[in-house]
């Protein structure tokens, strides 16, 4: 069974969520080929081998430096055909999702996203996907010959013990019609841990009282190697940028640890964090609904507890 | 400009999620259904675009007759007319094919919908329709301006935004803060009753994903409370029990 995995990269390295997708494909006991588009060092691509790919196709066409969705979908469809893959696996992302949707329509391939476990092939091809923003799961049988699997973060453990993959150049036939969208600029935080990729997330809510108090959230996040997030009211009031908004209508995260500071835990916020492995809640209100969804809780004033916790974590690190 | 807005009919964001019929059916008992919150943003921006540059605004839903009150609400918010494709929206590819067949015939300049439905969270229908029609599909769009047949937009990417330029026709999967939700006023509600709601039968399309069974997540264990004066204890738990640091 030949499987193609679309891997994304940022700042010179393959994204961890993409490597997880490679490990997912390898765990399906397939012959795994990864495909990367855009400039990245060959050595960096070999990490896909450690995660379970035997080969990496590298597309270096200059026109594809930016993520032009239609063109990427065309490249991936052609790569699937070339290696005879009936299955495409990829991680959830702002680029991967729309690309896979187009591939799905192009190839008439059933596409299921937010998959949390390996497929069950004992009768048909059944996958378990998260639905209702993490409040439930659906087991879905993909009935088409070609299939696309969108993997949710932490669906499988990342494998890092494989051999280096061989890297091969791949060029696709593209036309002008594939480039009818122009990306004029990107405005992107650099050097920070990105929220959807983070293993630990520290979020602040209205209890932080104002954007001027975010220093302690950032300090705690930095100590934990975490990304920072926030609740909806915080991004609505403009205290923090929209891309940090965690919740039903914002970013959904599934880190190993989610730390909520001064967030009461409205159902819409919980929907964005309920697949976190561990949840720590710090709130001065002992009745805050978030505590009933938490694994660890501290009732206390964030302005006292957070600096103390940061200091204790630093002490434990030394 | 001829605009189509596709809407979903979904349980309210605070609804309790439960299943019946041996976990094969969503339990709609006592659940209030709404226009998908993301679709509501698309609709609000579409109403603004229509107000500023003229044209028509049609809403479309794929659903059974139960979705008609939701469609009427969209008409009350400002759509001119509505179409219901009479089918269960079983999977994304099926839904996309229904939309594409209708859209090809009606020849819209702009198709808008939410970034994803809040029930199945697929977020893929806009891309599929774009491919089926051979036009761009961009999502999640946070800002959309149209001048003549040229559009500028911002979409959210991990850690920031991407700014794009493209020409009509295209599809936009929308999210906040593209526009403020519009609440229907009395005049809108009255006029919605007499606006045209056409019901058409679906085109035949295979089901690509067959639902076998729903599942609820396992119940969460009790929270471990730690004294605010003893954060060292918490650090130990995070290290030795949760093993996350």
Coordinates of C-alpha atoms in Angstrom, one line a residue:
Chain A
X1 CA 0.0 0.0 0.0
X2 CA 1.6 3.2 -1.2
X3 CA 0.8 6.3 0.9
X4 CA 1.7 9.9 0.2
X5 CA 2.2 12.3 3.1
X6 CA 2.2 16.1 2.5
X7 CA 4.7 17.6 4.8
X8 CA 5.0 21.3 5.6
X9 CA 8.0 23.2 6.8
X10 CA 8.6 26.5 8.6
X11 CA 11.8 28.3 9.5
X12 CA 14.0 25.6 7.9
X13 CA 12.5 22.5 9.6
X14 CA 9.7 20.1 8.9
X15 CA 6.7 20.9 11.1
X16 CA 6.2 18.5 14.0
X17 CA 2.6 18.0 13.1
X18 CA 3.7 16.9 9.6
X19 CA 6.2 14.4 11.1
X20 CA 3.3 13.0 13.2
X21 CA 1.4 12.5 9.9
X22 CA 4.4 10.6 8.5
X23 CA 4.5 8.4 11.7
X24 CA 0.7 7.9 11.3
X25 CA 1.2 6.6 7.7
X26 CA 4.1 4.4 8.8
X27 CA 1.9 2.9 11.5
X28 CA -0.6 1.9 8.8
X29 CA 2.2 -0.3 7.5
X30 CA 2.3 1.4 4.2
X31 CA 5.1 2.3 1.9
X32 CA 5.4 5.9 2.9
X33 CA 6.5 8.7 0.5
X34 CA 6.5 12.3 1.8
X35 CA 6.2 15.4 -0.4
X36 CA 7.6 18.8 0.5
X37 CA 7.1 22.0 -1.5
X38 CA 9.4 25.0 -1.4
X39 CA 12.9 25.7 -0.3
X40 CA 14.2 23.7 2.6
X41 CA 17.6 22.0 3.0
X42 CA 17.7 18.3 1.9
X43 CA 19.2 17.4 5.3
X44 CA 16.1 18.8 7.1
X45 CA 13.9 16.7 4.9
X46 CA 15.6 13.5 6.0
X47 CA 13.8 13.9 9.4
X48 CA 10.8 12.5 7.5
X49 CA 12.8 9.3 7.2
X50 CA 13.2 9.0 10.9
X51 CA 9.4 9.4 11.3
X52 CA 8.9 6.6 8.9
X53 CA 9.1 7.7 5.2
X54 CA 11.3 5.8 2.8
X55 CA 11.4 8.6 0.3
X56 CA 10.8 12.4 0.1
X57 CA 9.7 14.1 -3.1
X58 CA 11.0 17.7 -3.1
X59 CA 9.3 20.3 -5.3
X60 CA 11.6 23.3 -5.7
X61 CA 9.7 25.3 -8.4
X62 CA 10.3 29.0 -7.4
X63 CA 6.7 29.9 -8.2
X64 CA 5.6 27.6 -5.4
X65 CA 7.5 29.4 -2.6
X66 CA 4.3 30.7 -1.3
X67 CA 1.4 28.4 -0.5
X68 CA -0.8 28.8 -3.6
X69 CA -3.5 26.4 -2.8
X70 CA -4.7 25.4 -6.3
X71 CA -1.1 24.8 -7.5
X72 CA -0.3 22.8 -4.4
X73 CA -3.4 20.6 -4.9
X74 CA -2.3 19.9 -8.5
X75 CA 1.2 19.0 -7.5
X76 CA 0.0 16.6 -4.8
X77 CA -2.5 14.9 -7.1
X78 CA 0.2 14.4 -9.7
X79 CA 2.6 13.0 -7.1
X80 CA -0.1 10.6 -5.9
X81 CA -0.5 9.4 -9.5
X82 CA 3.2 9.1 -10.0
X83 CA 3.8 6.8 -7.0
X84 CA 0.5 5.0 -7.4
X85 CA -0.8 6.2 -3.9
X86 CA -4.4 5.7 -3.1
X87 CA -4.1 7.3 0.3
X88 CA -3.0 10.9 1.2
X89 CA -2.2 11.7 4.8
X90 CA -1.6 15.2 6.2
X91 CA -1.7 17.3 9.3
X92 CA -4.4 19.8 10.0
X93 CA -3.2 23.3 9.0
X94 CA -4.3 26.5 7.3
X95 CA -2.5 25.3 4.1
X96 CA -3.0 21.6 4.3
X97 CA -6.8 21.7 4.8
X98 CA -7.7 23.7 1.7
X99 CA -5.2 21.9 -0.4
X100 CA -6.6 18.5 0.6
X101 CA -10.1 19.6 0.0
X102 CA -9.2 20.4 -3.6
X103 CA -7.4 17.1 -4.1
X104 CA -10.4 15.3 -2.7
X105 CA -12.8 16.9 -5.3
X106 CA -10.2 16.4 -8.1
X107 CA -9.7 12.7 -7.4
X108 CA -13.1 11.9 -6.0
X109 CA -11.4 10.8 -2.9
X110 CA -13.3 10.7 0.4
X111 CA -11.7 13.1 2.9
X112 CA -12.0 12.8 6.6
X113 CA -10.3 15.4 8.9
X114 CA -9.6 15.6 12.6
X115 CA -8.8 11.9 12.8
X116 CA -7.7 10.9 16.3
X117 CA -6.7 7.2 15.8
X118 CA -5.4 4.7 13.3
X119 CA -7.9 3.3 10.8
X120 CA -9.7 0.1 11.5
X121 CA -9.6 -2.0 8.4
X122 CA -11.2 -5.2 9.8
X123 CA -14.3 -4.4 7.8
X124 CA -14.0 -1.6 5.3
X125 CA -11.9 1.5 6.2
X126 CA -13.1 3.0 9.4
X127 CA -11.6 6.1 11.0
X128 CA -12.5 7.9 14.2
X129 CA -12.8 11.6 13.9
X130 CA -13.4 14.4 16.5
X131 CA -16.7 16.2 15.9
X132 CA -18.8 18.9 17.7
X133 CA -15.5 20.7 18.4
X134 CA -14.1 17.8 20.5
X135 CA -17.3 17.1 22.4
X136 CA -17.9 13.8 20.6
X137 CA -16.4 11.4 18.0
X138 CA -17.8 9.8 14.9
X139 CA -16.6 6.5 13.4
X140 CA -16.8 6.9 9.6
X141 CA -16.3 4.4 6.9
X142 CA -14.5 5.9 3.9
X143 CA -16.0 4.1 0.9
X144 CA -14.1 5.6 -2.0
X145 CA -11.1 3.9 -3.5
X146 CA -8.9 6.9 -3.0
X147 CA -8.8 8.3 0.5
X148 CA -7.5 11.4 2.3
X149 CA -6.8 11.4 6.0
X150 CA -6.4 14.7 7.9
X151 CA -4.7 13.9 11.2
X152 CA -5.4 15.8 14.4
X153 CA -2.4 16.6 16.6
X154 CA -1.4 13.8 19.0
X155 CA -3.4 11.2 17.1
X156 CA -0.3 8.9 17.1
X157 CA 3.1 9.1 18.8
X158 CA 5.8 10.6 16.7
X159 CA 8.4 8.0 15.7
X160 CA 12.0 9.2 15.5
X161 CA 14.0 6.0 15.1
X162 CA 13.7 5.3 11.4
X163 CA 16.5 5.5 8.8
X164 CA 17.2 8.6 6.7
X165 CA 14.9 9.0 3.7
X166 CA 16.2 9.4 0.2
X167 CA 15.3 12.8 -1.3
X168 CA 14.3 13.0 -4.9
X169 CA 13.3 16.1 -6.9
X170 CA 9.8 16.2 -8.3
X171 CA 8.3 18.6 -10.8
X172 CA 4.6 18.8 -11.7
X173 CA 2.9 20.2 -14.8
X174 CA 1.2 23.4 -13.8
X175 CA -0.6 26.1 -15.8
X176 CA -1.2 29.8 -15.3
X177 CA -4.7 29.0 -14.1
X178 CA -3.1 27.4 -11.0
X179 CA -1.7 30.8 -10.1
X180 CA -4.7 33.1 -10.3
X181 CA -4.5 34.0 -6.6
X182 CA -1.8 36.4 -5.6
X183 CA -0.4 36.4 -2.0
X184 CA 0.7 40.0 -1.5
X185 CA 2.2 39.6 2.0
X186 CA 2.3 37.6 5.2
X187 CA 2.2 39.1 8.6
X188 CA 3.4 36.4 10.9
X189 CA 4.9 36.1 14.4
X190 CA 8.4 34.6 14.1
X191 CA 10.5 32.8 16.7
X192 CA 7.4 32.1 18.8
X193 CA 6.0 28.7 19.6
X194 CA 3.0 28.5 17.3
X195 CA -0.3 27.7 19.0
X196 CA -1.5 24.8 17.0
X197 CA 1.9 23.1 17.2
X198 CA 2.6 23.7 20.9
X199 CA 3.0 20.9 23.4
X200 CA 2.1 23.3 26.2
X201 CA -0.2 26.3 25.9
X202 CA -0.6 29.1 28.5
X203 CA -3.8 31.1 28.1
X204 CA -5.0 34.2 29.9
X205 CA -8.6 35.4 30.2
X206 CA -10.5 38.4 31.5
X207 CA -9.1 37.7 35.0
X208 CA -5.8 39.2 33.8
X209 CA -7.6 42.6 33.9
X210 CA -5.7 44.2 30.9
X211 CA -3.1 43.7 28.2
X212 CA -0.5 45.4 30.3
X213 CA -0.5 42.3 32.6
X214 CA 0.4 39.8 29.9
X215 CA 4.1 39.8 30.9
X216 CA 3.5 37.2 33.6
X217 CA 1.6 35.0 31.1
X218 CA 4.5 35.3 28.6
X219 CA 7.1 34.6 31.3
X220 CA 5.3 31.5 32.4
X221 CA 4.9 30.4 28.8
X222 CA 8.6 31.0 28.1
X223 CA 9.6 29.0 31.2
X224 CA 7.5 26.1 30.0
X225 CA 8.5 26.4 26.3
X226 CA 4.8 27.1 25.7
X227 CA 2.7 29.1 23.2
X228 CA 0.4 31.8 24.5
X229 CA -3.3 31.8 23.9
X230 CA -6.3 33.7 25.2
X231 CA -10.1 33.6 25.6
X232 CA -12.6 35.1 23.2
X233 CA -13.4 38.3 25.3
X234 CA -9.6 39.0 25.4
X235 CA -9.2 38.9 21.7
X236 CA -12.6 40.7 21.1
X237 CA -11.3 43.6 23.4
X238 CA -8.1 43.7 21.4
X239 CA -5.9 42.8 24.3
X240 CA -4.4 40.0 22.2
X241 CA -4.4 39.2 18.5
X242 CA -7.1 37.1 17.0
X243 CA -4.8 34.2 16.1
X244 CA -4.3 33.6 19.8
X245 CA -8.0 33.1 20.5
X246 CA -8.6 29.6 21.7
X247 CA -12.1 28.2 21.6
X248 CA -15.0 27.0 19.6
X249 CA -14.7 29.9 17.0
X250 CA -10.9 30.3 17.4
X251 CA -8.0 27.9 17.4
X252 CA -8.6 24.4 18.7
X253 CA -5.6 23.0 20.6
X254 CA -4.7 19.6 21.8
X255 CA -1.4 20.0 23.8
X256 CA 0.0 17.8 26.5
X257 CA -0.7 20.6 29.0
X258 CA -3.1 23.5 28.8
X259 CA -2.8 26.2 31.4
X260 CA -5.8 28.5 31.9
X261 CA -5.2 31.6 33.9
X262 CA -8.2 33.8 34.9
X263 CA -10.5 32.1 32.4
X264 CA -13.9 31.0 33.9
X265 CA -14.4 28.2 31.4
X266 CA -17.4 29.0 29.2
X267 CA -18.6 26.0 27.1
X268 CA -17.3 27.8 24.0
X269 CA -13.8 28.1 25.4
X270 CA -13.8 24.5 26.7
X271 CA -14.7 23.3 23.1
X272 CA -11.3 24.5 22.0
X273 CA -9.3 22.8 24.7
X274 CA -11.2 19.6 25.6
X275 CA -8.8 17.3 23.8
X276 CA -5.8 18.6 25.8
X277 CA -4.1 15.7 27.6
X278 CA -3.8 17.7 30.9
X279 CA -5.6 20.9 32.0
X280 CA -4.4 23.2 34.8
X281 CA -6.7 25.9 35.9
X282 CA -5.7 28.9 38.0
X283 CA -8.7 31.1 39.0
X284 CA -9.6 33.1 42.1
X285 CA -13.2 31.9 41.9
X286 CA -13.6 28.4 43.3
X287 CA -16.9 28.1 41.5
X288 CA -15.4 28.7 38.1
X289 CA -16.9 26.0 35.7
X290 CA -13.4 25.4 34.3
X291 CA -12.4 23.5 37.4
X292 CA -14.8 20.6 36.6
X293 CA -13.0 20.2 33.2
X294 CA -9.5 20.4 34.8
X295 CA -7.0 17.8 36.0
X296 CA -5.2 20.3 38.3
X297 CA -6.6 23.4 39.9
X298 CA -5.4 26.2 42.1
X299 CA -7.8 28.7 43.6
X300 CA -6.0 31.9 44.0
X301 CA -5.1 35.3 42.7
X302 CA -3.4 35.0 39.3
X303 CA -1.2 38.0 40.1
X304 CA 0.3 36.1 43.0
X305 CA 0.1 32.5 41.8
X306 CA 1.5 32.9 38.3
X307 CA 4.9 34.5 39.3
X308 CA 5.3 32.0 42.2
X309 CA 4.6 29.1 39.8
X310 CA 7.1 30.5 37.2
X311 CA 9.7 30.8 40.0
X312 CA 9.1 27.2 41.2
X313 CA 9.3 25.9 37.6
X314 CA 12.6 27.7 37.1
X315 CA 14.0 26.4 40.4
X316 CA 12.9 22.8 39.3
X317 CA 14.7 23.3 36.0
X318 CA 18.0 24.1 37.7
Chain B
X1 CA -23.0 41.2 -8.2
X2 CA -24.7 37.9 -7.7
X3 CA -23.9 36.4 -4.3
X4 CA -24.6 32.9 -2.9
X5 CA -24.2 32.2 0.8
X6 CA -24.3 28.6 1.9
X7 CA -25.5 28.0 5.4
X8 CA -25.6 25.1 7.8
X9 CA -28.3 24.2 10.3
X10 CA -26.5 23.2 13.4
X11 CA -27.1 22.8 17.2
X12 CA -26.5 25.9 19.2
X13 CA -23.0 26.3 20.6
X14 CA -24.2 25.6 24.1
X15 CA -26.2 22.5 23.2
X16 CA -25.6 19.3 25.1
X17 CA -24.3 16.8 22.7
X18 CA -25.9 13.3 23.0
X19 CA -26.9 10.5 20.7
X20 CA -29.8 8.0 20.4
X21 CA -30.7 5.0 18.4
X22 CA -27.7 2.9 19.6
X23 CA -25.4 5.9 19.0
X24 CA -26.3 6.2 15.4
X25 CA -28.3 9.4 15.6
X26 CA -27.8 12.9 17.1
X27 CA -30.3 13.5 19.9
X28 CA -32.1 16.6 18.9
X29 CA -34.4 16.5 21.9
X30 CA -34.5 20.0 23.5
X31 CA -31.7 21.2 21.2
X32 CA -32.1 24.6 19.5
X33 CA -30.8 24.8 16.0
X34 CA -29.1 27.9 14.5
X35 CA -27.4 29.2 11.4
X36 CA -23.8 28.0 11.7
X37 CA -21.9 30.8 13.6
X38 CA -19.3 31.0 10.8
X39 CA -22.0 31.0 8.1
X40 CA -23.6 33.9 10.0
X41 CA -20.4 35.9 9.5
X42 CA -20.4 35.1 5.8
X43 CA -24.1 36.1 5.6
X44 CA -23.5 39.4 7.4
X45 CA -20.6 40.4 5.1
X46 CA -22.6 39.4 2.1
X47 CA -25.5 41.6 3.2
X48 CA -23.0 44.5 3.5
X49 CA -21.5 43.8 0.1
X50 CA -24.9 43.7 -1.5
X51 CA -25.9 47.0 0.2
X52 CA -22.8 48.8 -1.0
X53 CA -22.6 47.4 -4.6
X54 CA -26.0 46.1 -5.4
X55 CA -27.0 42.8 -6.9
X56 CA -28.7 39.7 -5.5
X57 CA -28.1 37.5 -2.5
X58 CA -29.3 34.0 -2.4
X59 CA -28.9 31.5 0.5
X60 CA -28.6 27.8 0.1
X61 CA -28.9 25.0 2.5
X62 CA -28.7 21.3 2.0
X63 CA -31.1 19.7 4.4
X64 CA -34.5 18.2 5.1
X65 CA -37.6 20.3 5.7
X66 CA -36.5 20.7 9.4
X67 CA -34.0 23.3 8.3
X68 CA -36.6 25.8 6.9
X69 CA -36.9 27.9 10.1
X70 CA -33.1 28.4 9.9
X71 CA -33.3 29.4 6.2
X72 CA -36.1 31.8 7.0
X73 CA -33.9 33.5 9.6
X74 CA -31.2 34.0 6.9
X75 CA -33.9 35.6 4.7
X76 CA -34.9 37.8 7.7
X77 CA -31.3 38.9 8.0
X78 CA -31.2 40.1 4.4
X79 CA -31.0 37.4 1.8
X80 CA -33.4 38.0 -1.2
X81 CA -34.3 34.4 -1.8
X82 CA -33.4 30.9 -0.7
X83 CA -32.9 27.4 -2.0
X84 CA -33.1 24.2 -0.1
X85 CA -31.6 21.1 -1.6
X86 CA -33.7 18.4 -0.2
X87 CA -31.2 15.9 1.2
X88 CA -29.4 14.9 4.4
X89 CA -25.9 16.5 4.3
X90 CA -24.2 13.2 4.8
X91 CA -20.6 14.0 3.9
X92 CA -18.6 17.0 2.6
X93 CA -18.0 15.7 -0.9
X94 CA -21.7 14.9 -1.3
X95 CA -22.6 18.4 -0.1
X96 CA -19.9 20.1 -2.3
X97 CA -21.3 18.3 -5.4
X98 CA -24.8 19.5 -4.7
X99 CA -23.6 23.1 -4.3
X100 CA -21.4 22.9 -7.4
X101 CA -24.1 21.6 -9.7
X102 CA -26.5 24.4 -8.6
X103 CA -23.8 27.1 -8.7
X104 CA -22.6 26.2 -12.2
X105 CA -26.1 26.7 -13.5
X106 CA -26.8 29.9 -11.6
X107 CA -23.4 31.4 -12.3
X108 CA -22.6 33.3 -9.1
X109 CA -19.9 36.0 -8.9
X110 CA -19.2 35.2 -5.3
X111 CA -19.9 32.2 -3.1
X112 CA -19.5 32.6 0.6
X113 CA -19.9 30.2 3.5
X114 CA -18.5 29.7 7.0
X115 CA -14.9 28.3 7.4
X116 CA -16.5 25.1 8.8
X117 CA -19.7 23.8 10.2
X118 CA -19.7 23.5 14.0
X119 CA -21.1 20.0 14.0
X120 CA -18.6 18.1 11.8
X121 CA -15.9 20.7 11.8
X122 CA -14.7 19.5 8.3
X123 CA -13.9 22.9 6.8
X124 CA -13.5 21.4 3.4
X125 CA -16.7 22.1 1.4
X126 CA -15.5 25.5 0.1
X127 CA -12.3 24.0 -1.2
X128 CA -14.1 21.1 -2.8
X129 CA -16.7 23.4 -4.5
X130 CA -13.8 25.6 -5.7
X131 CA -12.1 22.6 -7.3
X132 CA -15.4 21.3 -8.9
X133 CA -16.1 24.8 -10.4
X134 CA -12.4 25.4 -11.3
X135 CA -12.2 28.7 -9.3
X136 CA -10.2 29.8 -6.2
X137 CA -11.5 29.0 -2.7
X138 CA -9.9 30.9 0.2
X139 CA -10.4 30.2 3.9
X140 CA -10.6 31.3 6.7
X141 CA -11.2 34.8 5.4
X142 CA -11.2 37.6 8.1
X143 CA -11.5 40.6 5.8
X144 CA -13.0 40.9 2.3
X145 CA -13.3 43.9 0.1
X146 CA -14.4 44.0 -3.5
X147 CA -13.9 46.7 -6.1
X148 CA -15.3 45.9 -9.5
X149 CA -14.2 42.3 -10.1
X150 CA -11.1 42.6 -8.0
X151 CA -11.0 41.5 -4.4
X152 CA -8.5 42.0 -1.6
X153 CA -8.7 39.8 1.5
X154 CA -6.9 38.7 4.6
X155 CA -7.0 35.1 5.8
X156 CA -5.8 33.6 9.1
X157 CA -2.7 31.4 9.0
X158 CA -0.8 29.9 12.0
X159 CA 0.5 32.8 14.0
X160 CA -0.7 35.6 11.8
X161 CA -2.4 36.6 8.6
X162 CA -1.9 36.3 4.9
X163 CA -3.1 39.0 2.5
X164 CA -4.3 38.1 -1.0
X165 CA -5.6 39.5 -4.2
X166 CA -7.8 37.8 -6.7
X167 CA -10.6 38.3 -9.2
X168 CA -14.2 37.2 -9.2
X169 CA -15.6 34.6 -9.3
X170 CA -14.3 32.8 -6.2
X171 CA -15.4 31.2 -2.9
X172 CA -14.7 32.5 0.5
X173 CA -14.9 30.5 3.7
X174 CA -15.4 33.1 6.4
X175 CA -14.8 33.8 10.1
X176 CA -14.8 36.7 12.4
X177 CA -14.1 39.6 12.3
X178 CA -15.2 39.8 8.6
X179 CA -18.4 41.5 9.8
X180 CA -20.6 41.8 12.8
X181 CA -23.4 39.3 13.1
X182 CA -26.7 40.8 12.1
X183 CA -29.8 40.4 14.2
X184 CA -33.0 40.3 12.1
X185 CA -35.4 43.2 12.8
X186 CA -39.2 43.1 12.7
X187 CA -39.4 44.3 9.1
X188 CA -36.9 41.6 8.1
X189 CA -38.8 38.9 9.9
X190 CA -42.1 40.0 8.3
X191 CA -40.7 40.2 4.8
X192 CA -38.9 36.8 5.1
X193 CA -42.2 35.1 5.3
X194 CA -43.1 36.0 1.7
X195 CA -39.6 35.6 0.2
X196 CA -39.1 32.8 -2.2
X197 CA -37.8 29.5 -0.8
X198 CA -37.3 27.0 -3.6
X199 CA -36.9 23.3 -2.8
X200 CA -34.9 21.3 -5.3
X201 CA -34.1 17.7 -5.4
X202 CA -30.4 16.6 -5.0
X203 CA -28.4 15.3 -7.9
X204 CA -27.3 11.7 -7.5
X205 CA -23.8 11.4 -5.9
X206 CA -22.2 8.6 -4.0
X207 CA -21.7 8.9 -0.3
X208 CA -17.9 9.0 0.3
X209 CA -18.1 8.7 4.1
X210 CA -20.6 6.4 5.8
X211 CA -21.3 7.2 9.4
X212 CA -21.1 4.0 11.5
X213 CA -21.4 5.2 15.0
X214 CA -21.0 8.2 17.3
X215 CA -19.1 8.1 20.6
X216 CA -18.8 10.4 23.6
X217 CA -15.4 11.0 25.2
X218 CA -14.7 9.2 28.5
X219 CA -15.8 11.1 31.6
X220 CA -13.1 13.3 33.1
X221 CA -11.6 12.2 36.4
X222 CA -11.9 14.5 39.4
X223 CA -9.7 17.7 39.5
X224 CA -6.8 17.6 41.9
X225 CA -6.8 20.9 43.9
X226 CA -3.5 22.3 45.0
X227 CA -3.1 25.0 47.7
X228 CA -2.1 28.4 46.3
X229 CA 0.8 28.5 48.8
X230 CA 2.2 25.2 47.6
X231 CA 3.0 25.6 43.9
X232 CA 6.0 23.3 44.4
X233 CA 3.5 20.5 44.9
X234 CA 2.0 21.4 41.5
X235 CA 5.4 21.4 39.8
X236 CA 6.0 17.9 41.3
X237 CA 2.7 16.6 39.9
X238 CA 3.3 18.1 36.5
X239 CA 6.7 16.4 36.5
X240 CA 6.0 13.0 38.0
X241 CA 2.3 12.4 37.4
X242 CA 1.3 14.2 34.3
X243 CA 4.9 14.0 32.9
X244 CA 4.6 17.1 30.9
X245 CA 7.6 19.0 32.1

